[in-house]
PDB file of C-alpha atoms in Angstrom:
ATOM      1  CA  MET A1064      -6.250   2.631 -19.953  1.00  0.00           C
ATOM      2  CA  THR A1065      -8.412   1.562 -17.068  1.00  0.00           C
ATOM      3  CA  ILE A1066      -6.980  -0.202 -14.079  1.00  0.00           C
ATOM      4  CA  ALA A1067      -8.970  -3.331 -14.912  1.00  0.00           C
ATOM      5  CA  VAL A1068      -7.241  -3.523 -18.276  1.00  0.00           C
ATOM      6  CA  ALA A1069      -3.837  -3.107 -16.671  1.00  0.00           C
ATOM      7  CA  VAL A1070      -4.462  -5.528 -13.821  1.00  0.00           C
ATOM      8  CA  GLY A1071      -6.429  -8.104 -15.754  1.00  0.00           C
ATOM      9  CA  GLY A1072      -4.350 -11.190 -15.130  1.00  0.00           C
ATOM     10  CA  CYS A1073      -2.381 -10.646 -11.963  1.00  0.00           C
ATOM     11  CA  THR A1074      -1.506 -12.927  -9.119  1.00  0.00           C
ATOM     12  CA  GLY A1075       0.008 -12.873  -5.740  1.00  0.00           C
ATOM     13  CA  GLY A1076       1.360 -10.128  -3.472  1.00  0.00           C
ATOM     14  CA  GLU A1077       0.500  -9.441   0.103  1.00  0.00           C
ATOM     15  CA  PRO A1078       1.440  -6.114   1.631  1.00  0.00           C
ATOM     16  CA  SER A1079       4.536  -6.253   3.888  1.00  0.00           C
ATOM     17  CA  ALA A1080       6.007  -3.925   6.051  1.00  0.00           C
ATOM     18  CA  GLY A1081       3.256   9.924  12.714  1.00  0.00           C
ATOM     19  CA  THR A1082       1.409  12.269  14.499  1.00  0.00           C
ATOM     20  CA  ASN A1083       0.569  15.999  14.457  1.00  0.00           C
ATOM     21  CA  GLY A1084       2.898  18.545  16.005  1.00  0.00           C
ATOM     22  CA  THR A1085       6.243  17.596  17.494  1.00  0.00           C
ATOM     23  CA  PRO A1086       8.254  14.628  16.215  1.00  0.00           C
ATOM     24  CA  SER A1087       7.368  11.330  17.864  1.00  0.00           C
ATOM     25  CA  PRO A1088       9.777   8.807  19.318  1.00  0.00           C
ATOM     26  CA  SER A1089       9.835   5.464  17.553  1.00  0.00           C
ATOM     27  CA  THR A1090       9.959   2.027  19.092  1.00  0.00           C
ATOM     28  CA  GLN A1091      13.662   2.047  18.273  1.00  0.00           C
ATOM     29  CA  GLY A1092      14.185   5.178  20.378  1.00  0.00           C
ATOM     30  CA  LYS A1093      14.686   7.355  17.308  1.00  0.00           C
ATOM     31  CA  THR A1094      12.767  10.468  16.376  1.00  0.00           C
ATOM     32  CA  LEU A1095      10.313   9.925  13.532  1.00  0.00           C
ATOM     33  CA  PRO A1096      10.836  10.084  10.660  1.00  0.00           C
ATOM     34  CA  TYR A1097      14.285   8.531  10.235  1.00  0.00           C
ATOM     35  CA  GLY A1098      16.194   6.434   7.684  1.00  0.00           C
ATOM     36  CA  GLY A1099      15.540   8.914   4.882  1.00  0.00           C
ATOM     37  CA  ALA A1100      11.755   8.623   5.121  1.00  0.00           C
ATOM     38  CA  PRO A1101       9.801  11.827   4.457  1.00  0.00           C
ATOM     39  CA  LYS A1102       7.640  13.398   7.141  1.00  0.00           C
ATOM     40  CA  VAL A1103       3.878  13.094   6.839  1.00  0.00           C
ATOM     41  CA  GLU A1104       3.036  16.782   6.967  1.00  0.00           C
ATOM     42  CA  HIS A1105      -0.747  16.453   7.264  1.00  0.00           C
ATOM     43  CA  PRO A1106      -1.467  13.054   8.861  1.00  0.00           C
ATOM     44  CA  LEU A1107      -4.852  11.431   9.096  1.00  0.00           C
ATOM     45  CA  PRO A1108      -6.192  10.273  12.462  1.00  0.00           C
ATOM     46  CA  ALA A1109      -4.775   6.880  13.381  1.00  0.00           C
ATOM     47  CA  SER A1110      -8.360   5.645  13.747  1.00  0.00           C
ATOM     48  CA  VAL A1111      -8.779   5.510   9.943  1.00  0.00           C
ATOM     49  CA  LEU A1112      -6.783   2.257   9.999  1.00  0.00           C
ATOM     50  CA  SER A1113      -8.795   0.725  12.840  1.00  0.00           C
ATOM     51  CA  GLY A1114     -11.394  -0.836  10.549  1.00  0.00           C
ATOM     52  CA  ASP A1115     -11.559  -3.858   8.278  1.00  0.00           C
ATOM     53  CA  PRO A1116      -9.673  -3.369   4.989  1.00  0.00           C
ATOM     54  CA  CYS A1117     -12.086  -5.835   3.355  1.00  0.00           C
ATOM     55  CA  GLN A1118     -14.975  -3.491   4.154  1.00  0.00           C
ATOM     56  CA  GLU A1119     -13.243  -0.117   3.905  1.00  0.00           C
ATOM     57  CA  GLY A1120     -10.118  -0.485   1.767  1.00  0.00           C
ATOM     58  CA  LEU A1121     -11.821  -0.379  -1.627  1.00  0.00           C
ATOM     59  CA  THR A1122     -15.447   0.130  -2.605  1.00  0.00           C
ATOM     60  CA  ALA A1123     -17.311  -2.335  -4.799  1.00  0.00           C
ATOM     61  CA  GLN A1124     -17.033   0.100  -7.708  1.00  0.00           C
ATOM     62  CA  GLN A1125     -13.288   0.523  -7.183  1.00  0.00           C
ATOM     63  CA  LEU A1126     -12.802  -3.243  -6.991  1.00  0.00           C
ATOM     64  CA  ALA A1127     -14.739  -3.669 -10.232  1.00  0.00           C
ATOM     65  CA  GLU A1128     -12.509  -1.069 -11.883  1.00  0.00           C
ATOM     66  CA  ALA A1129      -9.363  -2.716 -10.559  1.00  0.00           C
ATOM     67  CA  LEU A1130     -10.258  -6.388 -11.003  1.00  0.00           C
ATOM     68  CA  GLY A1131     -13.364  -6.722 -13.138  1.00  0.00           C
ATOM     69  CA  THR A1132     -15.283  -9.370 -11.206  1.00  0.00           C
ATOM     70  CA  PRO A1133     -13.494  -9.855  -7.883  1.00  0.00           C
ATOM     71  CA  SER A1134     -13.916 -12.635  -5.365  1.00  0.00           C
ATOM     72  CA  ALA A1135     -15.014 -11.829  -1.840  1.00  0.00           C
ATOM     73  CA  GLY A1136     -12.178 -10.266   0.116  1.00  0.00           C
ATOM     74  CA  ARG A1137     -10.117 -12.589   2.301  1.00  0.00           C
ATOM     75  CA  LYS A1138      -9.048 -10.952   5.546  1.00  0.00           C
ATOM     76  CA  LYS A1139      -5.864 -11.983   7.283  1.00  0.00           C
ATOM     77  CA  GLU A1140      -4.473 -10.747  10.573  1.00  0.00           C
ATOM     78  CA  VAL A1141      -0.684 -10.633  10.416  1.00  0.00           C
ATOM     79  CA  PRO A1142       0.513 -10.314  14.029  1.00  0.00           C
ATOM     80  CA  VAL A1143       3.653  -8.323  13.191  1.00  0.00           C
ATOM     81  CA  LEU A1144       1.980  -6.067  10.597  1.00  0.00           C
ATOM     82  CA  GLY A1145      -1.782  -5.648  10.976  1.00  0.00           C
ATOM     83  CA  SER A1146      -4.860  -6.421   8.883  1.00  0.00           C
ATOM     84  CA  THR A1147      -4.697  -7.358   5.217  1.00  0.00           C
ATOM     85  CA  CYS A1148      -7.423  -8.048   2.678  1.00  0.00           C
ATOM     86  CA  THR A1149      -6.909  -9.788  -0.645  1.00  0.00           C
ATOM     87  CA  TRP A1150      -9.233  -9.920  -3.646  1.00  0.00           C
ATOM     88  CA  ASP A1151      -8.863 -12.101  -6.752  1.00  0.00           C
ATOM     89  CA  ASN A1152     -10.377 -12.381 -10.177  1.00  0.00           C
ATOM     90  CA  ASP A1153     -10.431 -16.151 -10.564  1.00  0.00           C
ATOM     91  CA  ALA A1154     -10.929 -16.008 -14.322  1.00  0.00           C
ATOM     92  CA  SER A1155      -7.926 -13.785 -15.037  1.00  0.00           C
ATOM     93  CA  GLY A1156      -5.808 -14.581 -12.013  1.00  0.00           C
ATOM     94  CA  ALA A1157      -5.797 -10.904 -11.020  1.00  0.00           C
ATOM     95  CA  GLN A1158      -5.103 -10.042  -7.374  1.00  0.00           C
ATOM     96  CA  VAL A1159      -4.951  -6.913  -5.220  1.00  0.00           C
ATOM     97  CA  SER A1160      -4.134  -6.689  -1.514  1.00  0.00           C
ATOM     98  CA  VAL A1161      -4.709  -3.779   0.861  1.00  0.00           C
ATOM     99  CA  GLY A1162      -2.981  -3.762   4.223  1.00  0.00           C
ATOM    100  CA  TYR A1163      -3.398  -1.529   7.257  1.00  0.00           C
ATOM    101  CA  THR A1164       0.049  -1.695   8.842  1.00  0.00           C
ATOM    102  CA  THR A1165      -0.635  -0.784  12.448  1.00  0.00           C
ATOM    103  CA  LYS A1166       1.695  -3.169  14.317  1.00  0.00           C
ATOM    104  CA  VAL A1167       4.899  -1.538  13.032  1.00  0.00           C
ATOM    105  CA  PRO A1168       4.720   1.871  14.756  1.00  0.00           C
ATOM    106  CA  ASP A1169       7.533   3.427  12.724  1.00  0.00           C
ATOM    107  CA  GLY A1170       5.544   3.891   9.505  1.00  0.00           C
ATOM    108  CA  LEU A1171       7.531   4.733   6.386  1.00  0.00           C
ATOM    109  CA  SER A1172      10.707   4.964   8.495  1.00  0.00           C
ATOM    110  CA  ALA A1173      10.501   1.187   8.986  1.00  0.00           C
ATOM    111  CA  VAL A1174       9.877   0.716   5.256  1.00  0.00           C
ATOM    112  CA  TYR A1175      12.929   2.841   4.380  1.00  0.00           C
ATOM    113  CA  THR A1176      15.109   1.155   6.985  1.00  0.00           C
ATOM    114  CA  ASN A1177      14.045  -2.460   6.516  1.00  0.00           C
ATOM    115  CA  THR A1178      12.398  -2.924   3.116  1.00  0.00           C
ATOM    116  CA  LYS A1179      14.579  -0.575   1.082  1.00  0.00           C
ATOM    117  CA  LYS A1180      17.771  -2.512   1.779  1.00  0.00           C
ATOM    118  CA  GLN A1181      16.088  -5.776   0.703  1.00  0.00           C
ATOM    119  CA  ALA A1182      14.328  -4.298  -2.319  1.00  0.00           C
ATOM    120  CA  LYS A1183      15.469  -5.142  -5.805  1.00  0.00           C
ATOM    121  CA  LEU A1184      13.137  -2.436  -7.098  1.00  0.00           C
ATOM    122  CA  TRP A1185      12.756   0.811  -5.105  1.00  0.00           C
ATOM    123  CA  ARG A1186      11.007   3.921  -6.353  1.00  0.00           C
ATOM    124  CA  GLU A1187      10.002   7.034  -4.443  1.00  0.00           C
ATOM    125  CA  LEU A1188       6.650   8.150  -5.798  1.00  0.00           C
ATOM    126  CA  PRO A1189       5.082  11.593  -6.054  1.00  0.00           C
ATOM    127  CA  PRO A1190       2.888  12.154  -3.000  1.00  0.00           C
ATOM    128  CA  ILE A1191      -0.527  10.515  -3.215  1.00  0.00           C
ATOM    129  CA  GLN A1192      -3.037  13.219  -2.277  1.00  0.00           C
ATOM    130  CA  GLY A1193      -0.290  14.846  -0.222  1.00  0.00           C
ATOM    131  CA  PHE A1194       0.851  11.654   1.526  1.00  0.00           C
ATOM    132  CA  PRO A1195       4.407  10.358   0.909  1.00  0.00           C
ATOM    133  CA  ALA A1196       4.613   7.044  -0.915  1.00  0.00           C
ATOM    134  CA  VAL A1197       7.177   4.532  -2.122  1.00  0.00           C
ATOM    135  CA  ALA A1198       6.954   1.574  -4.484  1.00  0.00           C
ATOM    136  CA  GLY A1199       9.105  -1.487  -4.377  1.00  0.00           C
ATOM    137  CA  SER A1200       9.599  -5.166  -4.902  1.00  0.00           C
ATOM    138  CA  THR A1201      11.882  -7.655  -3.222  1.00  0.00           C
ATOM    139  CA  PHE A1202      11.423 -10.064  -6.128  1.00  0.00           C
ATOM    140  CA  ASP A1203      12.510  -8.428  -9.395  1.00  0.00           C
ATOM    141  CA  ALA A1204      14.520  -5.265 -10.078  1.00  0.00           C
ATOM    142  CA  THR A1205      12.755  -4.715 -13.402  1.00  0.00           C
ATOM    143  CA  ALA A1206       9.209  -5.536 -12.192  1.00  0.00           C
ATOM    144  CA  LYS A1207       8.992  -7.926 -15.150  1.00  0.00           C
ATOM    145  CA  ASP A1208       7.501 -10.453 -12.756  1.00  0.00           C
ATOM    146  CA  GLY A1209       4.635  -7.979 -12.482  1.00  0.00           C
ATOM    147  CA  PHE A1210       4.777  -7.461  -8.711  1.00  0.00           C
ATOM    148  CA  CYS A1211       4.869  -4.108  -6.966  1.00  0.00           C
ATOM    149  CA  GLN A1212       3.929  -2.893  -3.526  1.00  0.00           C
ATOM    150  CA  VAL A1213       3.114   0.730  -2.715  1.00  0.00           C
ATOM    151  CA  SER A1214       3.397   1.962   0.873  1.00  0.00           C
ATOM    152  CA  VAL A1215       1.711   5.252   1.770  1.00  0.00           C
ATOM    153  CA  GLY A1216       2.515   7.126   4.977  1.00  0.00           C
ATOM    154  CA  ILE A1217      -0.817   7.973   6.635  1.00  0.00           C
ATOM    155  CA  THR A1218       0.984   9.281   9.731  1.00  0.00           C
ATOM    156  CA  ASP A1219       4.673   9.188  10.659  1.00  0.00           C
ATOM    157  CA  GLN A1220       3.835   5.944  12.498  1.00  0.00           C
ATOM    158  CA  LEU A1221       1.341   4.194  10.191  1.00  0.00           C
ATOM    159  CA  THR A1222       1.128   3.075   6.568  1.00  0.00           C
ATOM    160  CA  THR A1223      -1.352   1.512   4.232  1.00  0.00           C
ATOM    161  CA  ASP A1224       0.193  -0.929   1.770  1.00  0.00           C
ATOM    162  CA  ILE A1225      -1.148  -2.007  -1.595  1.00  0.00           C
ATOM    163  CA  GLY A1226       0.260  -5.154  -3.211  1.00  0.00           C
ATOM    164  CA  LEU A1227      -0.346  -6.152  -6.815  1.00  0.00           C
ATOM    165  CA  THR A1228       1.096  -8.644  -9.287  1.00  0.00           C
ATOM    166  CA  LEU A1229       0.307  -8.415 -12.968  1.00  0.00           C
ATOM    167  CA  GLY A1230      -0.462 -11.648 -14.768  1.00  0.00           C
ATOM    168  CA  ALA A1231       1.472 -13.058 -17.684  1.00  0.00           C
ATOM    169  CA  THR A1232      -0.626 -11.318 -20.343  1.00  0.00           C
ATOM    170  CA  LYS A1233       0.139  -7.878 -18.877  1.00  0.00           C
ATOM    171  CA  ARG A1234       3.763  -8.331 -17.858  1.00  0.00           C
ATOM    172  CA  GLY A1235       6.051  -6.185 -19.932  1.00  0.00           C
ATOM    173  CA  THR A1236       3.199  -4.007 -21.208  1.00  0.00           C
ATOM    174  CA  SER A1237       1.975  -2.399 -17.951  1.00  0.00           C
ATOM    175  CA  ASP A1238       4.011  -1.027 -15.066  1.00  0.00           C
ATOM    176  CA  PRO A1239       2.724  -2.719 -11.900  1.00  0.00           C
ATOM    177  CA  CYS A1240       3.963   0.157  -9.735  1.00  0.00           C
ATOM    178  CA  ASP A1241       1.915   2.672 -11.723  1.00  0.00           C
ATOM    179  CA  VAL A1242      -1.178   0.489 -11.394  1.00  0.00           C
ATOM    180  CA  ALA A1243      -0.578  -0.099  -7.671  1.00  0.00           C
ATOM    181  CA  ALA A1244      -0.155   3.661  -7.162  1.00  0.00           C
ATOM    182  CA  ARG A1245      -3.535   4.291  -8.816  1.00  0.00           C
ATOM    183  CA  ILE A1246      -5.159   1.739  -6.534  1.00  0.00           C
ATOM    184  CA  ALA A1247      -3.360   3.333  -3.562  1.00  0.00           C
ATOM    185  CA  ASP A1248      -4.938   6.639  -4.572  1.00  0.00           C
ATOM    186  CA  MET A1249      -8.365   4.989  -4.296  1.00  0.00           C
ATOM    187  CA  VAL A1250      -7.533   3.644  -0.840  1.00  0.00           C
ATOM    188  CA  VAL A1251      -6.325   7.071   0.322  1.00  0.00           C
ATOM    189  CA  THR A1252      -9.551   8.640  -0.973  1.00  0.00           C
ATOM    190  CA  ASN A1253     -11.539   6.198   1.171  1.00  0.00           C
ATOM    191  CA  LEU A1254      -9.396   6.818   4.250  1.00  0.00           C
ATOM    192  CA  ARG A1255      -9.755  10.571   3.859  1.00  0.00           C
ATOM    193  CA  GLN A1256     -13.527  10.220   3.536  1.00  0.00           C
ATOM    194  CA  LYS A1257     -13.563   8.132   6.720  1.00  0.00           C
ATOM    195  CA  ALA A1258     -11.650  10.960   8.434  1.00  0.00           C
ATOM    196  CA  GLY A1259     -14.199  13.471   7.165  1.00  0.00           C
ATOM    197  CA  MET A1260     -11.765  15.153   4.802  1.00  0.00           C
TER     198      MET A1260
END
């Protein structure tokens, strides 16, 4: 099954909310990672999240695979999170968002501490190309509403977040967290290429 088949007909979902060597202090005065979050053993340079997710998050080919015929990306600066880009397929209602969460300097620790307790669906994922990842939704414990967000720890302090909501024709037949994880893998590939890895 291609991602386009799985996503075809999704709406809504904007992403929400480490270093090499010795553990880093967080903004909360704690040592990263904390709250049960895994350590990012081989972080990417923080600079990989300094760009525009509309230009760098997903390639045109990846967007076509994920959405079929996507709209132009819509960039949004979220002051407490960072940059987000959202693409839609107007015909099917499909939507994918990629966020570079740079304003919350506690990375996955913040996700584990803040999002986990609000999540109705919470799933620790196998590492994505060696980077720890979690999937969750604050909307529906069964993901029958089709929404899932995947957060990937790029460093102990930074995450990239992929939001996706399956449309009515795919709800109940595709797991939105599996699809979001595959799109997250694409994003990580692009970030690693930017880092020269």
